[in-house]
Short mmCIF file of C-alpha atoms in Angstrom, two decimals:
data_model
loop_
_atom_site.label_atom_id
_atom_site.label_comp_id
_atom_site.label_asym_id
_atom_site.label_seq_id
_atom_site.Cartn_x
_atom_site.Cartn_y
_atom_site.Cartn_z
CA UNK I 1 228.64 8.12 189.53
CA UNK I 2 232.26 8.98 188.92
CA UNK I 3 234.04 11.48 191.05
CA UNK I 4 233.91 15.17 190.23
CA UNK I 5 237.21 16.96 190.42
CA UNK I 6 237.25 20.61 191.40
CA UNK I 7 239.99 23.13 190.92
CA UNK I 8 240.42 26.76 191.96
CA UNK I 9 238.65 29.07 189.54
CA UNK I 10 236.76 26.21 187.88
CA UNK I 11 233.08 26.79 187.22
CA UNK I 12 231.00 23.64 187.20
CA UNK I 13 227.30 23.07 187.05
CA UNK I 14 227.03 21.88 190.63
CA UNK I 15 223.23 21.85 190.44
CA UNK I 16 223.45 19.33 187.59
CA UNK I 17 225.71 17.07 189.66
CA UNK I 18 223.32 17.27 192.61
CA UNK I 19 220.32 16.53 190.37
CA UNK I 20 222.00 13.48 188.84
CA UNK I 21 223.10 12.17 192.23
CA UNK I 22 219.59 12.68 193.64
CA UNK I 23 218.08 10.83 190.65
CA UNK I 24 220.45 7.90 191.20
CA UNK I 25 219.72 7.91 194.94
CA UNK I 26 215.97 7.80 194.27
CA UNK I 27 216.38 4.77 192.00
CA UNK I 28 218.36 3.00 194.72
CA UNK I 29 215.83 3.96 197.42
CA UNK I 30 212.91 2.72 195.31
CA UNK I 31 214.68 -0.59 194.70
CA UNK I 32 214.38 -1.18 198.46
CA UNK I 33 210.64 -0.40 198.56
CA UNK I 34 209.23 -3.93 198.58
CA UNK I 35 206.04 -3.38 200.58
CA UNK I 36 202.80 -2.07 199.07
CA UNK I 37 200.58 0.33 200.99
CA UNK I 38 197.18 1.84 200.25
CA UNK I 39 197.01 5.49 201.29
CA UNK I 40 193.54 5.92 202.73
CA UNK I 41 191.38 8.72 204.11
CA UNK I 42 188.84 8.26 206.88
CA UNK I 43 185.36 8.92 205.49
CA UNK I 44 183.16 8.31 208.52
CA UNK I 45 182.05 5.54 210.84
CA UNK I 46 179.82 2.52 210.58
CA UNK I 47 178.56 0.19 213.30
CA UNK I 48 180.44 -3.07 213.72
CA UNK I 49 177.94 -5.89 213.01
CA UNK I 50 179.11 -7.92 216.02
CA UNK I 51 179.83 -5.32 218.71
CA UNK I 52 177.71 -2.44 217.38
CA UNK I 53 180.65 -0.14 218.17
CA UNK I 54 181.43 2.63 215.70
CA UNK I 55 184.40 1.70 213.48
CA UNK I 56 186.02 4.03 210.95
CA UNK I 57 185.43 3.63 207.23
CA UNK I 58 188.09 4.49 204.65
CA UNK I 59 188.48 5.31 200.99
CA UNK I 60 191.69 4.54 199.12
CA UNK I 61 193.31 7.50 197.37
CA UNK I 62 196.20 5.54 195.82
CA UNK I 63 198.46 2.55 196.32
CA UNK I 64 202.23 2.68 196.11
CA UNK I 65 205.37 0.76 196.86
CA UNK I 66 206.98 1.61 200.16
CA UNK I 67 209.53 0.83 202.82
CA UNK I 68 208.64 0.87 206.50
CA UNK I 69 211.56 1.88 208.63
CA UNK I 70 211.79 1.48 212.37
CA UNK I 71 214.31 3.97 213.76
CA UNK I 72 215.05 1.80 216.77
CA UNK I 73 212.46 0.72 219.29
CA UNK I 74 210.30 3.79 219.84
CA UNK I 75 207.28 2.75 221.89
CA UNK I 76 204.83 4.85 223.81
CA UNK I 77 201.46 4.58 225.51
CA UNK I 78 198.27 6.32 224.43
CA UNK I 79 194.65 6.42 225.55
CA UNK I 80 192.31 4.78 223.05
CA UNK I 81 188.64 4.27 223.81
CA UNK I 82 189.11 4.35 227.57
CA UNK I 83 192.02 1.94 227.61
CA UNK I 84 195.75 2.21 227.20
CA UNK I 85 197.29 1.14 223.89
CA UNK I 86 200.92 0.75 222.86
CA UNK I 87 202.19 2.91 220.00
CA UNK I 88 205.13 2.19 217.74
CA UNK I 89 206.66 5.17 215.92
CA UNK I 90 207.98 4.45 212.43
CA UNK I 91 208.85 6.13 209.17
CA UNK I 92 207.08 5.30 205.91
CA UNK I 93 209.14 5.84 202.76
CA UNK I 94 207.27 6.14 199.45
CA UNK I 95 208.64 7.26 196.06
CA UNK I 96 209.56 10.94 195.99
CA UNK I 97 207.33 11.35 192.95
CA UNK I 98 204.25 9.95 194.76
CA UNK I 99 201.36 12.22 195.55
CA UNK I 100 201.60 14.04 198.87
CA UNK I 101 198.93 12.47 201.12
CA UNK I 102 198.69 15.72 203.10
CA UNK I 103 197.88 17.81 200.00
CA UNK I 104 194.41 16.24 199.70
CA UNK I 105 191.61 18.07 201.54
CA UNK I 106 190.39 14.71 202.89
CA UNK I 107 193.54 14.54 205.04
CA UNK I 108 191.84 16.81 207.59
CA UNK I 109 189.89 13.75 208.82
CA UNK I 110 192.93 11.51 209.13
CA UNK I 111 195.31 9.70 206.81
CA UNK I 112 196.38 6.10 207.15
CA UNK I 113 198.52 3.66 205.22
CA UNK I 114 197.21 0.10 205.11
CA UNK I 115 199.92 -2.48 204.29
CA UNK I 116 198.39 -4.61 201.51
CA UNK I 117 201.38 -6.65 200.31
CA UNK I 118 204.82 -7.59 201.59
CA UNK I 119 207.82 -9.05 199.84
CA UNK I 120 209.12 -12.44 201.03
CA UNK I 121 212.20 -10.61 202.35
CA UNK I 122 210.04 -8.34 204.54
CA UNK I 123 208.55 -9.03 207.95
CA UNK I 124 205.31 -10.97 207.25
CA UNK I 125 203.66 -9.46 210.35
CA UNK I 126 203.46 -6.14 208.49
CA UNK I 127 200.68 -7.48 206.25
CA UNK I 128 197.39 -5.85 207.25
CA UNK I 129 199.00 -3.30 209.58
CA UNK I 130 197.32 0.12 209.56
CA UNK I 131 199.78 2.97 210.08
CA UNK I 132 198.42 6.37 211.06
CA UNK I 133 200.25 9.22 209.36
CA UNK I 134 201.22 11.70 212.03
CA UNK I 135 202.97 14.19 209.80
CA UNK I 136 205.16 14.74 206.81
CA UNK I 137 208.93 14.82 207.04
CA UNK I 138 209.75 17.15 204.16
CA UNK I 139 213.24 17.80 202.93
CA UNK I 140 215.15 18.96 199.90
CA UNK I 141 217.09 16.72 197.50
CA UNK I 142 215.48 13.69 199.11
CA UNK I 143 215.58 10.20 197.69
CA UNK I 144 212.09 9.34 199.03
CA UNK I 145 208.99 11.00 200.46
CA UNK I 146 209.30 10.26 204.18
CA UNK I 147 206.20 10.24 206.34
CA UNK I 148 206.05 9.94 210.11
CA UNK I 149 203.65 7.14 211.07
CA UNK I 150 202.38 5.48 214.23
CA UNK I 151 201.13 1.93 214.59
CA UNK I 152 198.66 1.59 217.44
CA UNK I 153 198.67 -1.86 219.00
CA UNK I 154 195.65 -2.49 221.22
#
């Protein structure tokens, strides 16, 4: 976008400039979303046929393009099933116009994003990764819907 010149006493539709810049920023952000995720809700548990342990079952609400961003190495430890697991904190970017996963009543039982496809330029180890949504990261004039996620590595 070209520069906007301002002068004293000039009235300009600043909101229009912001809207156009945000629109252009969203197009650029979406051009970098090369990974596909399925946004899923936990629906219950079913016994694993081999171990007979209860494993969660999921239903897919929608699939969308995305970008998984690692804001540096943010690792932590968590208790999972009586053992310690490593957690990796990340940020999931989906188009700003995508549905809000937290707006669905099924989100009360947990929301995850299952990585179903990766671009050749992405890290191939992302394929099949299940990211647990830990909260929204809302903002105004954003170029993407940003969601806080955690990958649990057992």
